[in-house]
GROMACS .gro file of C-alpha atoms in nm:
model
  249
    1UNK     CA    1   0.000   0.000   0.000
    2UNK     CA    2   0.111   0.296  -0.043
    3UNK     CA    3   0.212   0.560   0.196
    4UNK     CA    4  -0.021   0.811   0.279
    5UNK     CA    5   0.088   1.154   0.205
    6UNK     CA    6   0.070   1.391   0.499
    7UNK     CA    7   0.043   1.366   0.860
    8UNK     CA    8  -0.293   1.395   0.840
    9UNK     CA    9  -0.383   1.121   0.635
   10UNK     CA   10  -0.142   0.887   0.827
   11UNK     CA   11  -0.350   1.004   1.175
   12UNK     CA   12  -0.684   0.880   0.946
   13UNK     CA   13  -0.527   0.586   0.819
   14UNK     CA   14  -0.403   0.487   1.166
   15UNK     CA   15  -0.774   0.540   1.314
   16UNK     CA   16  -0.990   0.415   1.067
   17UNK     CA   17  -0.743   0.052   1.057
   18UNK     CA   18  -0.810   0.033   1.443
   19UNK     CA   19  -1.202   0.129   1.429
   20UNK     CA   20  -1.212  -0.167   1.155
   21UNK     CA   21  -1.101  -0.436   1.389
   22UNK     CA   22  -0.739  -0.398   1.268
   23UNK     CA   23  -0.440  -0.503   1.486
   24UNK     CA   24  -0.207  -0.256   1.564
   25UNK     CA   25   0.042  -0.518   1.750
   26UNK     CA   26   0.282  -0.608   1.532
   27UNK     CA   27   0.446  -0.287   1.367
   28UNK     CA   28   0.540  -0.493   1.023
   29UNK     CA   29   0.200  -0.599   0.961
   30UNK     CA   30   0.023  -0.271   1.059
   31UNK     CA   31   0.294  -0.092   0.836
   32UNK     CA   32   0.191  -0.326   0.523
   33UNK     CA   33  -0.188  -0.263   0.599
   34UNK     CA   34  -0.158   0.115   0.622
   35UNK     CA   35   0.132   0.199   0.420
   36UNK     CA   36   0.271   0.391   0.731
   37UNK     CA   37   0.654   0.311   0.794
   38UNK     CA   38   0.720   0.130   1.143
   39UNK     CA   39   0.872   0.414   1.267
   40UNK     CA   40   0.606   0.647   1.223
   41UNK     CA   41   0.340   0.437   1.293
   42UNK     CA   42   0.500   0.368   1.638
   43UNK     CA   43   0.540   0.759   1.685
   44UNK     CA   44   0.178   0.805   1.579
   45UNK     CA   45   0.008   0.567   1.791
   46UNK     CA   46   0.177   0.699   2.104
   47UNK     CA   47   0.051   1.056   2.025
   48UNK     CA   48  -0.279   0.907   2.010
   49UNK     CA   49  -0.273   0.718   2.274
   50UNK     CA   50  -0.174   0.990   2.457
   51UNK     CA   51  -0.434   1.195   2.372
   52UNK     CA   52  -0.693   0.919   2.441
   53UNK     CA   53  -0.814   0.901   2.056
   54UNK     CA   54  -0.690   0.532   2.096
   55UNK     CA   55  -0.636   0.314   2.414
   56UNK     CA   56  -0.394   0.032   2.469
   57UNK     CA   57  -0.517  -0.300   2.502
   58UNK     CA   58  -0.400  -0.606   2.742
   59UNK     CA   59  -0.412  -0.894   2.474
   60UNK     CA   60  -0.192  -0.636   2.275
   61UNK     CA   61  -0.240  -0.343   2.038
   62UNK     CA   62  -0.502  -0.073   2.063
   63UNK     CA   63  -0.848   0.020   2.032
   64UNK     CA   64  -1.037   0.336   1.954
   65UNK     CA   65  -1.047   0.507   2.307
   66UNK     CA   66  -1.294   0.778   2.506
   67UNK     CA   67  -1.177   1.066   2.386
   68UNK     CA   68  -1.258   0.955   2.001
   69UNK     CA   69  -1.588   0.800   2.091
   70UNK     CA   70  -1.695   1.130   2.290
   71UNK     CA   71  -1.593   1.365   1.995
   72UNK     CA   72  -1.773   1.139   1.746
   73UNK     CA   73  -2.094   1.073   1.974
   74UNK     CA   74  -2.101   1.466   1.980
   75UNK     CA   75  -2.096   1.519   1.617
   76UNK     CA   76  -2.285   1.210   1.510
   77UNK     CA   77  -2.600   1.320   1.739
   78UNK     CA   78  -2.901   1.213   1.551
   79UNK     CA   79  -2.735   0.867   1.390
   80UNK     CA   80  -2.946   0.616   1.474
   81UNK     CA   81  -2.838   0.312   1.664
   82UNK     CA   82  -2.865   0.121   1.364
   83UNK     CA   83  -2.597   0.337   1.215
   84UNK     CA   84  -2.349   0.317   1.461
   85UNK     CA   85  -2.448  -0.019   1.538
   86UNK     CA   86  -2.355  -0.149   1.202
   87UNK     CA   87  -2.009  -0.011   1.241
   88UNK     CA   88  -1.895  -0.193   1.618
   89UNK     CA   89  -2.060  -0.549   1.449
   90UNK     CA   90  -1.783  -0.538   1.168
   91UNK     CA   91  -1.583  -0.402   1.441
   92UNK     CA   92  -1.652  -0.701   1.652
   93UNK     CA   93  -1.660  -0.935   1.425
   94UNK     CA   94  -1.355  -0.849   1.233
   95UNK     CA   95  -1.162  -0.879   1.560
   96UNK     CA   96  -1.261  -1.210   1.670
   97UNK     CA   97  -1.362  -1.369   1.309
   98UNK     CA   98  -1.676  -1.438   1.468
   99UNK     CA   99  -2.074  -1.368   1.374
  100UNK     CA  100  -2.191  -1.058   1.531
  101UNK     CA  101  -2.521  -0.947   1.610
  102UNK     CA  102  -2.701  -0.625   1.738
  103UNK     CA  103  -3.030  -0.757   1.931
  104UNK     CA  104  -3.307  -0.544   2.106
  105UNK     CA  105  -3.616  -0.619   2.328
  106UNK     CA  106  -3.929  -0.645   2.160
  107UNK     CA  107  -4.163  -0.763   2.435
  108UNK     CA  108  -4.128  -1.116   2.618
  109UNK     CA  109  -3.849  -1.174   2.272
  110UNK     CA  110  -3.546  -1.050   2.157
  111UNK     CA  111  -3.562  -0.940   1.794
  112UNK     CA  112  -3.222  -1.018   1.588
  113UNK     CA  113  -3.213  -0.711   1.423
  114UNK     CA  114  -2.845  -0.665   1.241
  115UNK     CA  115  -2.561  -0.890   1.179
  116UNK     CA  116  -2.210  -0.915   1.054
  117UNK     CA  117  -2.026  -1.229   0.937
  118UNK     CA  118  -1.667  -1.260   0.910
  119UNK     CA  119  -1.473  -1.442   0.618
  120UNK     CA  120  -1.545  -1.742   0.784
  121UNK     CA  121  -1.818  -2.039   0.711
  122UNK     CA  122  -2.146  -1.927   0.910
  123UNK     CA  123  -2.196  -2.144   1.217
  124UNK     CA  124  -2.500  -1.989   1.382
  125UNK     CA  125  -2.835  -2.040   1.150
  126UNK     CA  126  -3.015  -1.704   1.377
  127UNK     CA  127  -3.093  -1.465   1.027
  128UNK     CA  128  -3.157  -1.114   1.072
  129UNK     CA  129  -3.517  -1.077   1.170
  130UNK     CA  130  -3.533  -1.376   1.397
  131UNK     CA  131  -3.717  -1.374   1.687
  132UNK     CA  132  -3.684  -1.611   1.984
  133UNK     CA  133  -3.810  -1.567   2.373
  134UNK     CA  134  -3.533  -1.339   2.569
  135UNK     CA  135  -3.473  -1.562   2.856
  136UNK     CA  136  -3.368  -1.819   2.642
  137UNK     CA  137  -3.047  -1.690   2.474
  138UNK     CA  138  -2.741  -1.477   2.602
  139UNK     CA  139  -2.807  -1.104   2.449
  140UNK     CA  140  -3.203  -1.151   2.555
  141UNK     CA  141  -3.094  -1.185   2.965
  142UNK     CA  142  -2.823  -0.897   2.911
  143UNK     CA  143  -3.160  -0.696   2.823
  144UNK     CA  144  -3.352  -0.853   3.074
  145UNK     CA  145  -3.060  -0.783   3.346
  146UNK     CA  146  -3.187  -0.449   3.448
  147UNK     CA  147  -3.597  -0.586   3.494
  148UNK     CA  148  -3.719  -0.600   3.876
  149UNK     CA  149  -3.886  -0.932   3.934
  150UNK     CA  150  -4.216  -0.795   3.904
  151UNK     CA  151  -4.134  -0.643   3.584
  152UNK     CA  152  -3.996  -0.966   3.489
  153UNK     CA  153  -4.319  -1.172   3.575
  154UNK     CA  154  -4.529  -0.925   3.399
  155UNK     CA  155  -4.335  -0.947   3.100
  156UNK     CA  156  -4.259  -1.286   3.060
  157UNK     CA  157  -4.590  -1.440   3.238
  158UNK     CA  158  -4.665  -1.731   3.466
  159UNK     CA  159  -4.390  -2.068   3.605
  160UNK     CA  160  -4.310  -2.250   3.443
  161UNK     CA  161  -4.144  -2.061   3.173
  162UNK     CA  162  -4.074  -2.197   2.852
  163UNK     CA  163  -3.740  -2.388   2.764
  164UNK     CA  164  -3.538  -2.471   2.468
  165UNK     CA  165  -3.285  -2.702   2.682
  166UNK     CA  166  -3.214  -2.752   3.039
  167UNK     CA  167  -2.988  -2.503   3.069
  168UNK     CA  168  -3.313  -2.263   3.046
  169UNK     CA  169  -3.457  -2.150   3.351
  170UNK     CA  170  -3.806  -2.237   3.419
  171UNK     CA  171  -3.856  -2.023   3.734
  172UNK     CA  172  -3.798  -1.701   3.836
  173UNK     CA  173  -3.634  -1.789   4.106
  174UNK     CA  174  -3.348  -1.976   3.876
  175UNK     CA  175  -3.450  -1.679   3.666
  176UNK     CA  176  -3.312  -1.388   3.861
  177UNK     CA  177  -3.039  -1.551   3.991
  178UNK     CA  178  -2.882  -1.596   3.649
  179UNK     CA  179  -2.937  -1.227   3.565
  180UNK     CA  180  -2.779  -1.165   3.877
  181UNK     CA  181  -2.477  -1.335   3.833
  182UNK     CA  182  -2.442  -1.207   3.439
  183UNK     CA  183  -2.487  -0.863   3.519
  184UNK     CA  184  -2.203  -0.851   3.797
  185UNK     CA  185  -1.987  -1.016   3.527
  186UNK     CA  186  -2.126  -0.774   3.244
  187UNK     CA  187  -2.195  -0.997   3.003
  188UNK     CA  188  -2.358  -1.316   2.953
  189UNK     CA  189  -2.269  -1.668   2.777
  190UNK     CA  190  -2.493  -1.942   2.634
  191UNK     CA  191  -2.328  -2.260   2.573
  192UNK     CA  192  -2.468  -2.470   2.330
  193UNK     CA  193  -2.843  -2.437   2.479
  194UNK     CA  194  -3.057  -2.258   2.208
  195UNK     CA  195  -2.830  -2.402   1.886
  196UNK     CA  196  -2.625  -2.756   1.924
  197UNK     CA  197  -2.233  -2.693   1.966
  198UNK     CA  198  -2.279  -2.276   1.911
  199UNK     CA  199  -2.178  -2.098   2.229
  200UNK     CA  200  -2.287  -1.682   2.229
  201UNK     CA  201  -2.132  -1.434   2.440
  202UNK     CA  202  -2.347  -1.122   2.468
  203UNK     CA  203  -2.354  -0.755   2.636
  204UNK     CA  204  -2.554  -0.485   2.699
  205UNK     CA  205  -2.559  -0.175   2.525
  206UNK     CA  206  -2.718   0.152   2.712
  207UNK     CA  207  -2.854   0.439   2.549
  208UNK     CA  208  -2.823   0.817   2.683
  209UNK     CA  209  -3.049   0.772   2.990
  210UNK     CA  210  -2.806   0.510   3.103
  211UNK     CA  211  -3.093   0.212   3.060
  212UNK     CA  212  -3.046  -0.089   2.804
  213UNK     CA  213  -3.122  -0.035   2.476
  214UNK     CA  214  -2.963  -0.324   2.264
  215UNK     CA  215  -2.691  -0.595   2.301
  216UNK     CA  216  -2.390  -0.693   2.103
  217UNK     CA  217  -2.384  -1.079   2.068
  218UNK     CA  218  -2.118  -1.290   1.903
  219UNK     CA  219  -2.129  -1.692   1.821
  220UNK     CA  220  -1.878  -1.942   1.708
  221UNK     CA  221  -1.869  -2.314   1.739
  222UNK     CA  222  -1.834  -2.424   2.072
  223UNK     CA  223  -1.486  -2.612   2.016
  224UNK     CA  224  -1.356  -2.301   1.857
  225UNK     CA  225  -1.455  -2.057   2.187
  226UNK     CA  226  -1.379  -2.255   2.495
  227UNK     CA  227  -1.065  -2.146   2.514
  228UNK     CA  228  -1.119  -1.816   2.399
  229UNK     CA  229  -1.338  -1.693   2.659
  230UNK     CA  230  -1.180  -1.396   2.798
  231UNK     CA  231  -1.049  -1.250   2.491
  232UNK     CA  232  -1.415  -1.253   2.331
  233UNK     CA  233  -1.608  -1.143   2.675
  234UNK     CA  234  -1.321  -0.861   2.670
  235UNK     CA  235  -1.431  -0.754   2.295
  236UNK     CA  236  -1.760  -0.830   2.320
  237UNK     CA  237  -1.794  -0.582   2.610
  238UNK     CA  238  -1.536  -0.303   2.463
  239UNK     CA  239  -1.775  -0.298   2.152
  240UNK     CA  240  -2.060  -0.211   2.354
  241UNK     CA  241  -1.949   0.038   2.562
  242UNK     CA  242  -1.791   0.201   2.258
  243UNK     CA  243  -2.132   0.234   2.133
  244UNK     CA  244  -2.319   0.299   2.426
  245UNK     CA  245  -2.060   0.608   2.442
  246UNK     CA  246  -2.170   0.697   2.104
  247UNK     CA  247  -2.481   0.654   2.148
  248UNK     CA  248  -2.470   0.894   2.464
  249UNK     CA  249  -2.272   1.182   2.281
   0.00000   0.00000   0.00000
């Protein structure tokens, strides 16, 4: 590639390869992906980092940070989650090569409403538009999380709930417990019970009043994820509290 011409465009280059789920860990490869030189690319990121446009990350490399977020949530305004949804799913699902969807609560279900799909062969068969009862699947508790019991029971109706496997809960009491335990990890997993030997990791995504608004959910092939766990609960999470920043601009 070749190199981008003045400073400017290098500070562009450098932020718009990060916000698309590129690495910036090894300097050879981001060099060959940009067209920035090593040196300068090393120089570059530091002054961003500093700055807080981009933030460094434990696994390695960086990701778009506050300060960026803030400064586009302010100018962005009006855009519609769907807008800035679409961009953390590639996001996402660039990063971990893994099917991401945005989800909201539609009633007692969680509607499937956007989705991105990596290079990869598509493991989960849940198509855009798909609706299936919240409890029962990993971005539909996230959304759930913030309910009161009573809200809960009113929403979702009378024991014994429905199930898809025995990993769903049937009672509230099994119910709210779960929740409980999700939301003080902040985010949620799903292991094979709604789709055979697909495993989702999900979190919640708040709009500007601070209450739930959507979730970003990602799903791979249980053999593939068990041992990526952390890194995808990590990214799943960053992702949506990039957006929920955005989305509170």
């Amino acid at each position: 590639m070749t190199e981008p011409n003045s400073p400017t465009e290098r500070v562009f280059a450098l932020l718009r390869h990060v916000s698309e789920g590129g690495s910036t860990a090894n300097l050879s490869e981001l060099a060959r992906a940009t067209g920035i030189n090593r040196v300068t690319a090393m120089r570059l990121l530091e002054d961003l980092e500093a700055a807080g446009m981009l933030e460094r990350q434990e696994s390695g490399g960086h990701r778009i940070g506050l300060a960026f977020l803030k400064l586009a949530g302010h100018s962005l305004g009006s855009v519609d989650l769907t807008s800035l949804g679409r961009r953390c799913l590639r996001a996402l699902s660039n990063r971990l090569q893994l099917t991401a969807y945005l989800v909201v609560l539609d009633g007692n279900e969680c509607l499937y409403l956007m989705r991105s799909v990596p290079a990869t062969p598509l493991v989960s068969n849940i198509a855009v538009g798909s609706r299936v009862p919240a409890h029962w699947v990993a971005p539909g508790r996230v959304l759930l999380g913030g309910h009161t019991e009573p809200d809960l029971r009113a929403l979702l109706g009378t024991e014994p709930l429905p199930t898809v496997s025995d990993q769903t809960p049937s009672s509230y009491d099994a119910l709210t417990a779960l929740l409980a335990e999700e939301s003080a990890q902040g985010t949620a997993w799903s292991s094979g019970a709604y789709e055979a030997g697909v495993d989702a990791c999900a979190a919640v995504v708040n709009g500007h009043d601070g209450r739930p608004v959507a979730a970003l959910s990602v799903a791979g092939p249980t053999a593939q994820l068990t041992d990526r766990r952390d890194e995808i609960e990590r990214a799943v999470a960053d992702e949506a509290t990039d957006l929920s920043t955005m989305l509170s601009g």
